[in-house]
Amino acid sequence: MEVIITSDRTMITNHHGKEFLGFMTTSPPLFLPESIWMRLAAPKMSVNERGEPWQAPYGLRKVEAALLDAGIEAAVIDPEHIGKHPEARVVAIGHHDFFALGPPSSEWWVLTKREPVNARSFRRFMESKQMEYFRRKGARIIVGGPAAWQWLYKPELIDRWRISTVIDGEAEKVIVDIVRRALDGEELPRFVQVGVDGVPSLEEIPLIRKPSVNGLVEVSRGCPRRCRFCSVTLRPLRHYTLEMISREVDVNMSSGLRSVILHSDDVLLYGSYSIYPNEKALIKLHELLKSKGVSQVGWSHFSLSAVKYAEDEHKLVSRMSGMLGDYYKGVEVGIETGSPRLAERMMPAKALPYDVREWRNVVVDAFSIMHEAKVVPAATLITGLPDERPEDTLASIELVEDLKDFRSLIVPMYFVPMGLLRGESWYNREPTEEQLELMRVCLRHDLRWVEDIARWYMRDLNPLARYLLSLFISSLKVAARRFLEPPLERPHLNRS
Amino acid sequence: MSNKIVIRVDDLEEAIRLFMELQRRHPMSSIEVYIHGSDHNKRQDDDH
């Protein structure tokens, strides 16, 4: 094997077939020893005789496919089995959050002052005997993925772990060039940014050859909204054809997977080149999944404005959910803020086609629609932005309270300025009292709904994992009582 | 015509500083930053 593609245990796992359990890898172990926490959040999967895991992260599968399509011998290998390939000359490593500097890991670190397990696990992997072997023999170590930027804050680890190249961006084309140069013994760039001219066109995106974690398949790349804070919108918008999606679903289903997670930055804009959902394209996409006998479908992301528009104009959300079957479907959504002022400054396009000053109503309507359609959102809110005022946080608090009757989980993301990440103790910053109150309100909301959601979510989990998760939820409720003091008195806010 | 920006520097800290600056100024461009004489770019003998 010339090229090993791998990562640490928190990535090379299928989380017991439950994608949202993966979020437990972003936390330090709570109420349970780390070894038990890892067994719950990131269990090992079966591997074949070459050490290839049954499922692998979708991004790593894309890199694998790109290299195989180029005639380079490469495979995703389980981190505990990379020693089976001592002849490998390149080790390519991807990760969602190498050093727990991204959300929500950074937030849990700030709140608990303890390092999350994803960073711990990754460090253990990089310090392992197997990785030390590859370093000593001079193998080229190439890192990338959505968290590639984090290496820029860890120069000491670039040196210590002898990282040859850091690739930031869509890597499917550039990885072939970099790996070929590595195998030929040529000089490699230390840092690479993939620009617009380096991203693959739709026709150049390789299709996965082996199964992805929990059946995740991409349906689109890019986003038409043009929010200033987001790099996704800089990329060209590309929608997979139904034929491409069908082939990747077939790869997963032929391995025994029966679930699908449709992935893009806004699945409801699949097939659209504007901010209006394409009814025909979405219905055909979901009819395709139904025709294949997929037993469970989830979506990675919806935008709340698209939820409202799609349902108000086309009854799309309820139709899509109903088409798939009578069960709860999960999705992530971004509330981000309840403050019209901050929404207008930070994300004016996120509310389109609605006026951003109506953002609170858009959020409430979208949650109501999803509740009726048996779609269960896990929602993010951002707090701690540089321009945030106490009244902005209070507006977010009031919005969360407006959502109390809708089945959902709401998680506040605590913004950490990148400039702080260079310091050793960046996680020692303290939230304000308003920010703490926002966290309390979200926790109250989540505790109200977590058992209802867990009852559905855990129904087909293995008994040990179900027991451990129940234990964790019970312990969380007990610990939460100390944090959930009576709410602060709040100044009356004008709701007009 | 490629718009790739290629830079060579002497050390890692300078490479990081320049790379971040180039990313900020040219978010849509392809960028490669090399470090002169870096050990990571030399292959050692493969004993196996």
XYZ file of C-alpha atoms in Angstrom:
544
model
C 0.000 0.000 0.000
C 1.605 3.252 -1.066
C -0.764 5.624 0.713
C -2.528 5.145 4.024
C -5.482 7.441 4.686
C -6.462 7.494 8.316
C -7.393 9.426 11.447
C -7.870 8.788 15.161
C -10.622 6.746 16.813
C -13.037 9.681 17.250
C -13.172 9.884 13.459
C -12.839 6.224 12.438
C -16.068 5.095 14.084
C -19.749 4.992 13.235
C -20.916 6.027 16.711
C -23.078 2.896 17.059
C -24.932 3.904 13.870
C -26.133 7.130 15.527
C -24.595 10.179 13.896
C -25.522 12.634 16.656
C -23.701 10.518 19.241
C -20.621 11.729 17.396
C -21.049 15.070 19.137
C -19.996 13.351 22.350
C -16.474 13.242 20.914
C -16.401 17.040 21.091
C -16.751 16.963 24.878
C -14.478 15.911 27.716
C -15.795 12.766 29.430
C -18.624 13.731 31.806
C -19.825 11.555 34.719
C -18.168 8.527 33.099
C -14.519 7.430 32.848
C -12.867 8.355 29.542
C -12.611 4.736 28.416
C -16.367 4.238 28.857
C -17.125 7.611 27.261
C -15.088 6.616 24.227
C -16.864 3.260 23.967
C -20.143 5.144 23.888
C -19.112 8.000 21.601
C -16.563 6.336 19.325
C -16.692 2.547 19.330
C -14.400 0.552 17.066
C -15.854 -0.924 13.895
C -15.089 -4.211 12.209
C -12.109 -4.209 9.857
C -11.045 -6.550 7.049
C -7.697 -8.358 6.791
C -6.020 -5.201 5.487
C -7.295 -3.131 8.415
C -9.880 -1.276 6.332
C -12.850 -0.195 8.476
C -16.389 -1.055 7.464
C -17.289 2.657 7.250
C -15.099 5.742 7.060
C -15.638 9.521 7.135
C -17.028 10.727 3.830
C -14.187 13.205 3.257
C -11.572 10.473 3.665
C -13.537 8.292 1.247
C -13.404 11.114 -1.315
C -9.615 11.345 -0.959
C -9.385 7.560 -1.265
C -11.529 7.596 -4.407
C -9.518 10.449 -5.952
C -6.240 8.577 -5.457
C -7.643 5.246 -6.679
C -9.133 6.936 -9.751
C -5.632 8.306 -10.452
C -4.140 4.819 -10.267
C -2.454 5.313 -6.883
C -2.660 2.457 -4.400
C -4.445 3.930 -1.393
C -6.929 2.919 1.273
C -8.539 4.227 4.431
C -7.045 2.192 7.262
C -8.204 1.947 10.869
C -5.756 3.770 13.185
C -5.022 0.598 15.147
C -4.111 -1.266 11.961
C -1.805 1.105 10.107
C 1.075 -1.089 11.294
C -0.099 -3.677 8.760
C 1.330 -1.419 6.022
C 4.934 -0.618 6.954
C 5.762 -0.094 3.278
C 3.472 2.948 2.980
C 5.331 6.101 1.992
C 2.538 8.594 2.534
C 0.154 8.924 5.482
C -2.791 11.237 4.799
C -4.791 12.305 7.843
C -8.101 14.185 7.952
C -10.156 15.419 10.895
C -13.190 17.517 11.827
C -11.410 19.097 14.805
C -7.784 18.051 15.364
C -7.192 20.133 18.495
C -10.739 20.826 19.773
C -10.457 24.453 18.699
C -13.678 24.457 16.658
C -17.280 24.573 17.906
C -18.684 22.961 19.933
C -15.445 21.472 21.315
C -14.014 24.881 22.196
C -17.150 25.756 24.113
C -17.137 22.598 26.210
C -13.470 23.282 26.944
C -14.245 26.831 28.110
C -17.141 25.666 30.283
C -15.488 22.612 31.853
C -11.809 23.712 31.650
C -11.093 20.149 30.481
C -9.759 19.059 27.105
C -12.336 17.295 24.890
C -11.747 13.667 23.903
C -11.313 14.378 20.180
C -8.101 16.339 20.827
C -6.875 13.819 23.401
C -7.524 10.914 21.054
C -5.829 12.626 18.137
C -2.747 13.404 20.227
C -2.547 9.781 21.403
C -2.761 8.630 17.810
C -0.028 10.981 16.613
C 2.242 9.935 19.516
C 1.565 6.222 18.905
C 4.345 3.760 18.105
C 2.900 3.232 14.632
C 3.009 6.919 13.750
C 6.474 7.237 15.251
C 7.564 4.409 12.941
C 6.293 6.254 9.861
C 7.995 9.460 10.988
C 11.316 7.726 11.525
C 11.237 6.082 8.139
C 10.600 9.425 6.465
C 7.051 8.859 5.271
C 5.386 12.060 4.120
C 2.586 13.050 6.485
C -0.119 15.136 4.871
C -2.999 16.620 6.865
C -6.214 18.303 5.763
C -9.973 18.478 6.117
C -12.300 21.175 7.482
C -10.036 21.723 10.517
C -6.818 22.191 8.520
C -6.645 25.823 9.694
C -5.957 24.657 13.251
C -2.418 23.587 12.358
C -1.558 27.257 11.848
C -1.894 27.632 15.641
C 0.265 24.601 16.418
C 3.672 25.185 14.804
C 5.388 23.199 17.549
C 3.318 20.142 16.592
C 3.997 20.580 12.882
C 7.666 20.212 13.800
C 7.259 17.562 16.476
C 5.052 15.329 14.333
C 6.981 16.099 11.113
C 3.974 17.228 9.123
C 5.026 17.568 5.484
C 2.004 19.389 4.114
C -1.177 21.030 5.400
C -3.948 21.271 2.777
C -6.793 23.735 3.349
C -9.774 23.405 1.000
C -11.450 20.881 -1.301
C -8.562 18.470 -1.785
C -9.704 15.948 -4.392
C -7.618 17.404 -7.220
C -4.650 18.763 -5.324
C -4.168 15.605 -3.235
C -3.340 13.616 -6.371
C -0.654 16.115 -7.338
C 0.777 16.312 -3.806
C 0.820 12.531 -3.351
C 2.481 11.988 -6.744
C 5.177 14.489 -5.801
C 5.574 12.782 -2.419
C 5.958 9.343 -4.000
C 8.522 10.746 -6.442
C 10.544 12.191 -3.584
C 9.988 15.769 -4.695
C 9.847 18.843 -2.504
C 6.391 19.486 -1.041
C 4.785 22.772 -0.038
C 4.264 23.057 3.702
C 0.976 24.920 3.362
C -1.550 24.729 0.560
C -4.758 26.675 0.053
C -7.000 25.282 -2.668
C -8.330 28.247 -4.642
C -11.335 28.472 -6.892
C -9.263 27.227 -9.837
C -8.212 24.153 -7.841
C -11.604 22.898 -6.700
C -13.068 19.993 -8.649
C -15.873 20.709 -11.101
C -18.979 18.592 -10.729
C -17.610 16.106 -13.260
C -14.269 15.954 -11.436
C -15.716 15.118 -8.007
C -14.846 11.440 -7.473
C -17.553 9.089 -6.237
C -16.877 7.084 -3.099
C -15.836 3.480 -3.672
C -16.416 2.196 -0.142
C -18.998 2.935 2.570
C -19.228 6.225 4.414
C -20.082 6.641 8.091
C -23.815 6.098 8.629
C -24.505 6.371 4.927
C -23.673 10.049 4.538
C -23.714 11.201 0.907
C -23.161 14.687 -0.368
C -25.784 16.270 -2.585
C -24.401 19.787 -3.157
C -21.350 21.972 -2.551
C -21.340 25.744 -2.084
C -24.149 28.096 -1.072
C -25.856 31.019 -2.838
C -26.464 33.165 0.260
C -23.161 35.093 0.376
C -23.017 35.615 4.163
C -19.894 37.654 4.949
C -18.639 35.392 7.737
C -18.778 32.172 5.718
C -16.121 30.646 3.469
C -18.516 28.077 1.958
C -20.140 30.769 -0.139
C -16.804 31.494 -1.863
C -16.887 28.097 -3.535
C -18.697 27.458 -6.798
C -22.177 26.024 -6.363
C -22.416 22.427 -7.625
C -25.359 20.031 -7.331
C -24.777 16.291 -7.674
C -26.877 14.620 -10.326
C -29.362 11.997 -9.198
C -27.180 9.412 -10.944
C -24.164 10.410 -8.796
C -26.194 10.316 -5.596
C -27.742 6.987 -6.590
C -24.339 5.400 -7.167
C -22.998 6.525 -3.797
C -26.135 5.333 -1.984
C -25.704 1.980 -3.748
C -22.101 1.718 -2.465
C -23.362 2.183 1.085
C -26.375 -0.098 0.770
C -24.387 -2.906 -0.823
C -22.266 -2.989 2.350
C -25.313 -3.458 4.554
C -26.091 0.149 5.452
C -29.793 0.987 5.269
C -29.667 4.595 6.418
C -28.793 7.704 4.437
C -27.751 11.143 5.587
C -28.119 13.682 2.799
C -25.377 16.264 3.165
C -24.862 19.818 2.016
C -24.770 23.235 3.646
C -28.513 23.537 2.967
C -30.164 20.387 1.670
C -33.384 22.309 1.031
C -31.548 24.267 -1.681
C -30.562 21.094 -3.546
C -30.969 21.717 -7.256
C -31.499 25.461 -6.788
C -29.276 28.273 -8.020
C -31.062 30.878 -5.953
C -32.399 31.132 -2.396
C -35.698 29.508 -3.425
C -36.025 25.724 -2.994
C -36.397 23.688 -6.190
C -39.545 21.666 -5.487
C -39.125 19.273 -8.394
C -35.483 18.469 -7.624
C -36.187 17.819 -3.923
C -39.147 15.568 -4.609
C -37.196 13.552 -7.191
C -34.289 13.212 -4.745
C -36.517 11.821 -2.014
C -38.423 9.600 -4.442
C -35.051 8.133 -5.414
C -34.282 7.250 -1.799
C -37.733 5.757 -1.322
C -37.353 3.640 -4.466
C -34.117 2.175 -3.105
C -35.797 1.014 0.083
C -33.718 3.212 2.388
C -35.077 2.630 5.874
C -33.971 5.855 7.553
C -33.076 9.276 6.192
C -31.605 12.296 7.907
C -30.383 15.597 6.585
C -27.179 17.302 7.641
C -28.369 20.916 7.398
C -31.467 22.959 6.584
C -31.639 26.741 6.652
C -34.633 27.924 8.664
C -35.731 30.417 6.022
C -35.782 27.626 3.425
C -37.855 25.474 5.816
C -40.471 28.197 6.139
C -40.542 29.052 2.434
C -40.566 25.426 1.273
C -43.513 24.594 3.512
C -45.512 27.805 3.041
C -45.227 27.674 -0.772
C -45.084 23.957 -1.551
C -45.806 21.988 1.648
C -42.397 20.508 0.883
C -41.113 19.733 4.367
C -44.211 17.780 5.369
C -44.305 16.045 1.963
C -40.649 15.006 2.114
C -40.968 13.794 5.690
C -44.210 11.950 4.980
C -42.759 10.318 1.867
C -39.935 8.789 3.871
C -42.069 7.225 6.554
C -43.608 7.793 9.953
C -40.508 8.337 12.064
C -38.552 11.301 13.426
C -35.864 12.646 11.111
C -32.928 14.648 12.429
C -31.359 17.762 10.956
C -29.036 20.546 12.081
C -30.190 24.149 11.757
C -28.651 27.523 12.580
C -30.607 30.006 14.712
C -27.349 31.874 15.442
C -29.039 34.856 17.107
C -32.422 36.179 18.244
C -31.281 39.778 17.847
C -32.531 41.510 14.671
C -29.678 44.016 15.044
C -27.012 41.328 15.123
C -28.731 39.300 12.417
C -28.677 42.303 10.108
C -24.976 42.904 10.754
C -23.827 39.302 10.685
C -26.065 37.392 8.333
C -28.500 39.516 6.313
C -28.777 36.842 3.621
C -29.569 34.001 5.992
C -33.193 35.126 6.330
C -33.799 35.483 2.579
C -36.312 35.563 0.999
C -37.660 37.098 4.222
C -36.577 40.413 5.719
C -33.817 39.823 8.245
C -35.703 42.022 10.714
C -38.341 39.278 10.744
C -35.743 36.658 11.695
C -37.366 35.786 15.026
C -40.690 35.008 13.326
C -38.911 32.971 10.644
C -37.245 30.876 13.343
C -40.454 30.283 15.319
C -42.456 29.414 12.183
C -39.760 27.031 10.943
C -39.612 25.233 14.289
C -43.379 24.890 14.307
C -43.307 23.425 10.781
C -40.603 20.926 11.691
C -42.390 19.879 14.885
C -45.558 19.087 12.904
C -43.609 17.236 10.221
C -41.718 15.027 12.708
C -38.402 16.651 11.893
C -36.228 17.112 14.974
C -33.725 19.948 14.699
C -30.493 20.288 16.617
C -30.035 24.051 16.522
C -27.026 26.276 17.094
C -26.892 29.762 18.568
C -23.727 31.854 18.584
C -22.789 33.954 21.585
C -19.688 35.951 22.383
C -19.308 37.732 19.042
C -17.122 40.859 19.207
C -20.019 43.187 18.388
C -22.509 41.521 20.746
C -24.258 43.651 23.369
C -26.145 42.407 26.445
C -29.478 43.236 24.799
C -28.535 40.964 21.855
C -27.985 38.057 24.228
C -31.264 38.832 25.971
C -33.032 38.755 22.595
C -31.591 35.275 21.976
C -32.795 34.198 25.418
C -36.327 35.350 24.639
C -36.281 33.560 21.288
C -35.249 30.266 22.913
C -38.136 30.664 25.332
C -40.497 31.152 22.366
C -39.364 27.758 21.069
C -40.167 25.820 24.212
C -43.084 23.851 22.739
C -41.115 22.500 19.753
C -39.253 19.206 19.958
C -35.605 20.156 19.453
C -32.190 20.551 20.990
C -30.613 24.010 21.116
C -26.891 24.372 21.706
C -25.209 27.740 22.210
C -21.848 28.062 20.456
C -19.377 30.218 22.336
C -17.338 32.314 19.919
C -13.567 32.201 20.471
C -11.587 34.824 18.513
C -8.848 33.139 16.500
C -6.249 35.526 17.865
C -6.733 34.035 21.333
C -5.995 30.503 20.152
C -2.244 31.108 20.113
C -2.213 31.370 23.904
C -1.819 28.306 26.079
C -4.857 28.999 28.264
C -7.322 30.450 25.765
C -10.091 28.347 27.324
C -9.815 30.287 30.604
C -11.918 33.176 29.330
C -15.165 33.590 31.267
C -18.644 34.038 29.759
C -20.649 37.085 30.866
C -23.679 36.690 33.106
C -26.018 37.175 30.113
C -24.151 34.480 28.181
C -24.394 32.127 31.149
C -28.128 32.822 31.329
C -28.446 31.978 27.628
C -26.688 28.683 28.305
C -29.090 28.019 31.205
C -32.128 28.725 29.056
C -30.841 26.378 26.361
C -30.121 23.704 28.950
C -33.642 24.003 30.361
C -35.053 23.651 26.871
C -32.897 20.624 26.127
C -33.690 18.879 29.406
C -37.399 19.371 28.662
C -37.061 17.492 25.374
C -34.057 15.180 25.767
C -35.935 12.197 27.167
C -38.619 12.368 24.500
C -35.947 12.542 21.796
C -33.750 9.907 23.420
C -36.640 7.440 23.654
C -37.002 7.544 19.877
C -33.303 7.884 19.092
C -32.127 5.015 21.271
C -34.793 2.494 20.362
C -32.490 0.404 18.137
C -29.222 1.116 19.961
C -27.409 -1.874 21.442
C -28.404 -2.479 25.106
C -25.051 -1.461 26.614
C -24.877 1.804 24.694
C -28.518 2.506 25.559
C -27.816 1.923 29.249
C -24.718 4.149 29.219
C -26.518 6.920 27.381
C -29.433 6.762 29.840
C -26.941 6.933 32.694
C -25.311 9.964 31.120
C -28.659 11.761 30.663
C -29.658 11.052 34.286
C -26.303 12.313 35.559
C -26.610 15.396 33.363
C -30.021 16.235 34.837
C -28.679 15.952 38.376
C -25.624 18.093 37.608
C -27.741 20.609 35.697
C -29.805 21.443 38.789
C -26.797 23.200 40.307
C -26.282 25.278 37.183
C -29.950 26.100 36.664
C -30.523 28.828 39.244
C -33.682 30.978 39.017
C -33.621 33.217 35.909
C -32.259 36.747 36.118
C -34.658 39.653 36.150
C -34.584 41.000 32.605
C -35.334 44.453 31.321
C -38.493 44.517 29.225
C -37.622 44.351 25.514
C -39.701 46.020 22.832
C -40.943 43.126 20.646
C -42.115 45.203 17.702
C -4.055 30.700 -16.679
C -3.416 29.615 -13.082
C -3.613 32.248 -10.365
C -1.513 30.184 -7.971
C 0.630 32.147 -5.535
C 3.903 30.396 -4.698
C 6.124 31.642 -1.887
C 9.387 30.372 -0.391
C 10.489 31.348 3.110
C 13.190 30.397 5.556
C 11.320 29.186 8.615
C 8.047 27.808 9.872
C 6.874 30.863 11.815
C 7.398 33.058 8.768
C 5.605 30.496 6.602
C 2.577 30.537 8.896
C 2.509 34.310 9.128
C 2.702 34.737 5.375
C 0.224 31.960 4.633
C -2.378 33.502 6.947
C -1.829 36.922 5.414
C -2.152 35.535 1.895
C -5.313 33.662 2.850
C -6.827 36.883 4.163
C -5.916 38.898 1.085
C -6.531 36.216 -1.532
C -9.308 33.911 -0.232
C -10.160 32.637 -3.702
C -6.593 31.973 -4.911
C -4.527 28.820 -4.809
C -1.508 29.301 -2.531
C 1.593 27.191 -1.871
C 4.166 28.102 0.761
C 7.497 26.258 0.830
C 10.164 26.316 3.522
C 13.804 26.268 2.355
C 15.787 23.205 3.318
C 13.092 21.733 5.560
C 13.790 18.219 6.901
C 10.177 17.260 6.320
C 10.781 17.530 2.608
C 13.741 15.175 2.537
C 13.046 11.480 2.203
C 15.091 9.296 4.475
C 16.157 5.857 3.341
C 13.422 3.325 3.397
C 14.784 0.378 5.390
C 11.980 -1.962 4.414
